[in-house]
């Protein structure tokens, strides 16, 4: 089994253990996360080059999950979809929180967008949530675990 040494962790005093994770599993989880972003944000399947680029950024830790989502929503392809603010908020709820928007939350974010907030503000708002952290752990597993929560943006 091909494995990747992730980190040495001090458990108690000077006792250190190495954490080893199956590299193939990490790669498949990262690919599933990026594919999901293509499907939910751009409403299409990924192209090979784009998929590889986003996966590489996550694998090499040059971008965190929230950076990937931000990149998708700032793309010309997403902008050219000319979606309503309601639809954009729905997409971010599904992408980042893995659920449909609740009525009150959606209304608040749509109102905020009408007053000058950006999609990046919504991403930042969702970024530190327990729901986003759990979703990242589900899809990106332990390869991204240390970069979510307060450090979800690099």
XYZ file of N, CA and C in Angstrom:
462
model
N 0.849 -1.178 0.000
C 0.000 0.000 0.000
C 0.892 1.238 0.000
N 0.681 2.147 -0.950
C 1.398 3.412 -0.977
C 0.854 4.274 0.157
N 1.756 4.838 0.943
C 1.311 5.634 2.083
C 2.058 6.952 2.102
N 1.507 7.888 2.821
C 2.070 9.227 2.934
C 2.251 9.535 4.406
N 3.475 9.891 4.796
C 3.718 10.300 6.169
C 3.167 11.704 6.340
N 2.192 11.851 7.192
C 1.539 13.135 7.374
C 2.261 13.983 8.405
N 2.536 13.433 9.565
C 3.068 14.262 10.636
C 3.580 13.380 11.750
N 4.461 13.927 12.561
C 4.836 13.306 13.819
C 4.106 14.081 14.895
N 3.447 13.374 15.796
C 2.671 14.032 16.835
C 3.196 13.598 18.197
N 3.424 14.534 19.103
C 3.806 14.214 20.462
C 2.535 13.925 21.241
N 2.458 12.737 21.807
C 1.261 12.314 22.522
C 1.368 12.686 23.995
N 2.360 12.168 24.699
C 2.562 12.463 26.115
C 4.049 12.654 26.337
N 4.430 13.753 26.918
C 5.844 13.999 27.184
C 6.653 13.945 25.917
N 7.563 12.989 25.841
C 8.437 12.884 24.672
C 8.034 11.742 23.747
N 6.923 11.071 24.023
C 6.470 9.971 23.177
C 5.912 10.524 21.865
N 6.520 10.138 20.743
C 6.112 10.623 19.430
C 5.642 9.455 18.584
N 4.537 9.641 17.871
C 4.050 8.628 16.942
C 3.918 9.250 15.565
N 4.101 8.453 14.565
C 3.921 8.915 13.194
C 2.514 8.574 12.733
N 1.877 9.504 12.052
C 0.542 9.286 11.514
C 0.710 8.991 10.023
N 0.239 7.830 9.602
C 0.371 7.427 8.200
C -1.028 7.213 7.625
N -1.250 7.773 6.447
C -2.556 7.684 5.808
C -2.372 7.143 4.393
N -3.268 6.338 3.955
C -3.255 5.775 2.614
C -3.414 6.891 1.585
N -2.400 7.085 0.761
C -2.378 8.168 -0.223
C -3.486 8.025 -1.262
N -3.792 6.804 -1.684
C -4.849 6.601 -2.683
C -6.201 7.037 -2.130
N -6.446 6.759 -0.857
C -7.709 7.173 -0.235
C -7.806 8.694 -0.188
N -6.732 9.346 0.213
C -6.714 10.810 0.263
C -7.020 11.380 -1.115
N -6.342 10.866 -2.127
C -6.536 11.374 -3.485
C -7.975 11.195 -3.957
N -8.601 10.049 -3.646
C -9.977 9.828 -4.091
C -10.943 10.764 -3.368
N -10.691 11.052 -2.102
C -11.552 11.974 -1.354
C -11.410 13.396 -1.886
N -10.200 13.807 -2.163
C -9.969 15.140 -2.708
C -10.634 15.265 -4.080
N -10.488 14.238 -4.907
C -11.123 14.263 -6.231
C -12.644 14.329 -6.112
N -13.208 13.620 -5.151
C -14.661 13.656 -4.944
C -15.113 15.055 -4.527
N -14.337 15.714 -3.666
C -14.671 17.066 -3.228
C -14.649 18.044 -4.405
N -13.582 18.001 -5.195
C -13.454 18.923 -6.329
C -14.528 18.638 -7.376
N -14.811 17.377 -7.653
C -15.869 17.009 -8.598
C -17.200 17.570 -8.127
N -17.454 17.464 -6.835
C -18.690 17.991 -6.243
C -18.779 19.508 -6.460
N -17.667 20.207 -6.333
C -17.661 21.663 -6.577
C -18.032 21.967 -8.024
N -17.471 21.220 -8.961
C -17.846 21.410 -10.368
C -19.344 21.197 -10.563
N -19.852 20.111 -9.998
C -21.257 19.765 -10.213
C -22.199 20.786 -9.577
N -21.920 21.189 -8.344
C -22.827 22.092 -7.640
C -22.667 23.554 -8.052
N -21.438 23.999 -8.272
C -21.203 25.416 -8.552
C -21.289 25.728 -10.040
N -20.668 24.892 -10.866
C -20.660 25.169 -12.310
C -21.705 24.361 -13.074
N -22.375 23.435 -12.383
C -23.442 22.630 -12.982
C -22.938 21.803 -14.160
N -21.752 21.218 -13.980
C -21.198 20.361 -15.019
C -20.164 19.417 -14.410
N -19.762 18.455 -15.202
C -18.691 17.542 -14.801
C -17.350 18.241 -15.008
N -16.346 17.880 -14.244
C -15.045 18.542 -14.389
C -14.329 18.154 -15.672
N -13.537 19.092 -16.167
C -12.619 18.777 -17.250
C -11.341 18.251 -16.600
N -10.588 17.439 -17.324
C -9.425 16.761 -16.746
C -8.387 17.747 -16.201
N -8.084 18.786 -16.969
C -7.068 19.751 -16.539
C -7.475 20.535 -15.312
N -8.707 20.977 -15.287
C -9.196 21.722 -14.134
C -9.257 20.865 -12.890
N -9.742 19.650 -13.037
C -9.818 18.725 -11.911
C -8.430 18.495 -11.326
N -7.474 18.245 -12.192
C -6.107 17.990 -11.734
C -5.522 19.211 -11.024
N -5.756 20.386 -11.580
C -5.222 21.607 -10.970
C -5.752 21.862 -9.572
N -7.075 21.744 -9.405
C -7.669 21.964 -8.088
C -7.245 20.874 -7.106
N -7.195 19.625 -7.575
C -6.755 18.528 -6.699
C -5.310 18.737 -6.257
N -4.460 19.132 -7.187
C -3.061 19.398 -6.833
C -2.950 20.477 -5.764
N -3.756 21.521 -5.893
C -3.705 22.619 -4.909
C -4.075 22.112 -3.512
N -5.076 21.252 -3.423
C -5.454 20.687 -2.121
C -4.404 19.707 -1.611
N -3.906 18.858 -2.496
C -2.914 17.861 -2.086
C -1.615 18.508 -1.611
N -1.202 19.567 -2.281
C 0.050 20.251 -1.925
C -0.156 21.311 -0.853
N -1.398 21.479 -0.427
C -1.789 22.441 0.609
C -1.445 23.882 0.229
N -1.519 24.178 -1.079
C -1.369 25.568 -1.514
C -2.711 26.281 -1.497
N -3.781 25.523 -1.284
C -5.124 26.080 -1.123
C -5.902 25.177 -0.181
N -6.799 25.790 0.558
C -7.709 25.043 1.430
C -9.057 24.903 0.723
N -9.935 24.127 1.302
C -11.245 23.861 0.690
C -11.999 25.147 0.373
N -11.993 26.100 1.300
C -12.718 27.360 1.073
C -12.111 28.149 -0.083
N -10.779 28.057 -0.255
C -10.140 28.742 -1.379
C -10.603 28.161 -2.707
N -10.792 26.849 -2.735
C -11.254 26.187 -3.956
C -12.667 26.667 -4.298
N -13.538 26.675 -3.318
C -14.913 27.137 -3.534
C -14.912 28.596 -3.987
N -14.111 29.422 -3.346
C -14.000 30.831 -3.716
C -13.535 30.978 -5.165
N -12.575 30.155 -5.568
C -12.099 30.189 -6.951
C -13.192 29.854 -7.952
N -14.012 28.883 -7.616
C -15.124 28.514 -8.500
C -16.137 29.655 -8.621
N -16.528 30.261 -7.492
C -17.566 31.297 -7.574
C -17.048 32.604 -8.164
N -15.739 32.794 -8.182
C -15.162 33.982 -8.815
C -14.842 33.761 -10.291
N -15.056 32.549 -10.771
C -14.722 32.240 -12.168
C -15.690 32.925 -13.128
N -15.196 33.208 -14.320
C -16.059 33.758 -15.372
C -17.197 32.794 -15.685
N -16.908 31.512 -15.651
C -17.942 30.519 -15.966
C -19.114 30.622 -14.986
N -18.831 30.779 -13.694
C -19.908 30.921 -12.719
C -20.620 32.249 -12.901
N -19.861 33.320 -13.059
C -20.445 34.649 -13.255
C -21.352 34.680 -14.477
N -20.916 34.030 -15.542
C -21.691 34.016 -16.790
C -22.987 33.210 -16.696
N -23.153 32.468 -15.611
C -24.424 31.753 -15.420
C -25.550 32.732 -15.089
N -25.192 33.936 -14.653
C -26.157 35.004 -14.369
C -27.294 34.533 -13.447
N -26.892 33.923 -12.344
C -27.856 33.401 -11.378
C -28.376 34.508 -10.471
N -29.561 34.314 -9.951
C -30.110 35.246 -8.964
C -29.338 35.086 -7.650
N -29.457 36.083 -6.782
C -28.826 35.982 -5.466
C -29.380 34.796 -4.690
N -30.683 34.547 -4.824
C -31.297 33.373 -4.176
C -30.584 32.087 -4.602
N -30.382 31.935 -5.895
C -29.743 30.728 -6.425
C -28.295 30.619 -5.956
N -27.577 31.739 -5.919
C -26.185 31.717 -5.459
C -26.097 31.291 -4.005
N -26.984 31.817 -3.178
C -26.996 31.449 -1.761
C -27.331 29.968 -1.617
N -28.303 29.478 -2.380
C -28.640 28.054 -2.346
C -27.426 27.190 -2.695
N -26.689 27.597 -3.711
C -25.508 26.844 -4.136
C -24.458 26.811 -3.024
N -24.230 27.940 -2.372
C -23.230 27.958 -1.304
C -23.666 27.138 -0.097
N -24.929 27.156 0.231
C -25.417 26.289 1.316
C -25.151 24.824 0.980
N -25.527 24.423 -0.212
C -25.368 23.020 -0.599
C -23.887 22.652 -0.695
N -23.076 23.537 -1.258
C -21.661 23.251 -1.442
C -20.905 23.232 -0.118
N -21.159 24.216 0.727
C -20.352 24.361 1.940
C -20.952 23.699 3.178
N -22.267 23.641 3.261
C -22.892 23.089 4.458
C -23.549 21.738 4.201
N -23.553 21.338 2.918
C -24.066 20.043 2.509
C -25.547 19.881 2.857
N -26.286 20.978 2.719
C -27.725 20.932 3.002
C -28.416 22.076 2.277
N -29.734 21.997 2.255
C -30.530 23.092 1.706
C -30.503 24.262 2.692
N -30.699 25.444 2.183
C -30.723 26.640 3.036
C -31.987 26.657 3.879
N -31.848 27.069 5.135
C -33.039 27.320 5.950
C -33.579 28.690 5.552
N -34.865 28.896 5.700
C -35.512 30.119 5.206
C -34.906 31.379 5.810
N -34.706 31.392 7.123
C -34.163 32.582 7.773
C -32.732 32.885 7.373
N -31.921 31.861 7.325
C -30.523 32.045 6.924
C -30.402 32.526 5.492
N -31.179 31.908 4.617
C -31.158 32.300 3.208
C -31.600 33.749 3.048
N -32.682 34.123 3.713
C -33.181 35.504 3.608
C -32.133 36.498 4.098
N -31.442 36.151 5.178
C -30.409 37.036 5.707
C -29.251 37.239 4.746
N -28.799 36.137 4.115
C -27.683 36.249 3.174
C -28.093 36.955 1.885
N -29.295 36.690 1.397
C -29.774 37.378 0.188
C -29.885 38.878 0.460
N -30.393 39.241 1.622
C -30.475 40.650 2.010
C -29.084 41.264 2.103
N -28.150 40.517 2.681
C -26.772 41.015 2.799
C -26.157 41.252 1.414
N -26.412 40.355 0.476
C -25.899 40.548 -0.893
C -26.487 41.806 -1.519
N -27.759 42.073 -1.258
C -28.395 43.271 -1.823
C -27.821 44.555 -1.229
N -27.165 44.438 -0.074
C -26.574 45.600 0.596
C -25.061 45.693 0.397
N -24.535 44.910 -0.540
C -23.121 45.044 -0.870
C -22.210 43.922 -0.416
N -22.736 42.963 0.337
C -21.909 41.812 0.685
C -21.558 41.065 -0.593
N -20.476 40.297 -0.541
C -20.052 39.501 -1.687
C -20.211 38.017 -1.369
N -20.078 37.211 -2.394
C -20.107 35.767 -2.174
C -18.946 35.341 -1.284
N -17.827 36.042 -1.381
C -16.696 35.729 -0.509
C -17.061 35.962 0.957
N -17.872 36.985 1.237
C -18.333 37.203 2.611
C -19.147 36.013 3.112
N -19.969 35.438 2.246
C -20.760 34.273 2.631
C -19.838 33.078 2.860
N -18.889 32.887 1.955
C -17.918 31.797 2.116
C -17.194 31.947 3.450
N -16.746 33.151 3.742
C -16.069 33.400 5.016
C -16.995 33.122 6.194
N -18.266 33.470 6.045
C -19.234 33.226 7.103
C -19.467 31.740 7.356
N -19.471 30.958 6.293
C -19.688 29.516 6.426
C -18.411 28.771 6.823
N -17.283 29.360 6.523
C -15.993 28.682 6.630
C -15.697 28.115 8.023
N -15.983 28.847 9.056
C -15.666 28.385 10.394
C -16.756 27.556 11.047
N -17.810 27.253 10.321
C -18.940 26.533 10.920
C -18.610 25.060 11.141
N -19.278 24.483 12.111
C -19.124 23.046 12.381
C -19.567 22.225 11.172
N -20.591 22.704 10.454
C -21.082 21.972 9.282
C -20.030 21.920 8.172
N -19.357 23.044 7.925
C -18.328 23.065 6.883
C -17.139 22.208 7.298
N -16.736 22.308 8.548
C -15.630 21.499 9.039
C -15.948 20.013 8.885
N -17.158 19.611 9.248
C -17.562 18.208 9.117
C -17.588 17.782 7.654
N -18.098 18.650 6.776
C -18.148 18.318 5.356
C -16.734 18.142 4.800
N -15.813 19.016 5.205
C -14.422 18.891 4.748
C -13.819 17.576 5.220
N -14.079 17.218 6.455
C -13.543 15.953 6.975
C -14.139 14.767 6.228
N -15.409 14.846 5.870
C -16.039 13.764 5.123
C -15.417 13.590 3.740
N -15.174 14.693 3.057
C -14.682 14.616 1.685
C -13.172 14.628 1.569
N -12.531 15.410 2.368
C -11.089 15.593 2.206
C -10.338 14.809 3.270
N -11.073 14.210 4.174
C -10.518 13.362 5.222
C -9.428 14.089 5.993
N -8.460 13.372 6.436
C -7.446 13.938 7.318
C -6.408 14.759 6.570
N -6.390 14.720 5.264
C -5.413 15.512 4.518
C -5.677 17.003 4.658
N -6.910 17.377 4.972
C -7.279 18.785 5.082
C -7.665 19.139 6.515
N -7.681 18.156 7.394
C -8.230 18.308 8.726
C -7.627 19.482 9.492
N -6.352 19.699 9.352
C -5.700 20.757 10.108
C -5.931 22.141 9.508
N -6.557 22.226 8.332
C -6.705 23.513 7.656
C -8.133 24.038 7.670
N -9.033 23.351 8.324
C -10.407 23.825 8.377
C -10.648 24.580 9.667
N -11.837 25.078 9.842
C -12.137 25.872 11.034
C -11.537 27.245 10.909
N -10.835 27.712 11.928
C -10.290 29.063 11.926
C -9.243 29.259 10.834
N -8.626 28.184 10.362
C -7.593 28.303 9.355
C -8.062 27.790 8.000
N -9.326 27.947 7.676
C -9.836 27.352 6.455
C -9.426 28.133 5.209
N -8.877 29.293 5.366
C -8.320 30.043 4.229
C -6.813 30.135 4.418
N -6.078 29.859 3.332
C -4.631 29.986 3.449
C -4.189 31.388 3.110
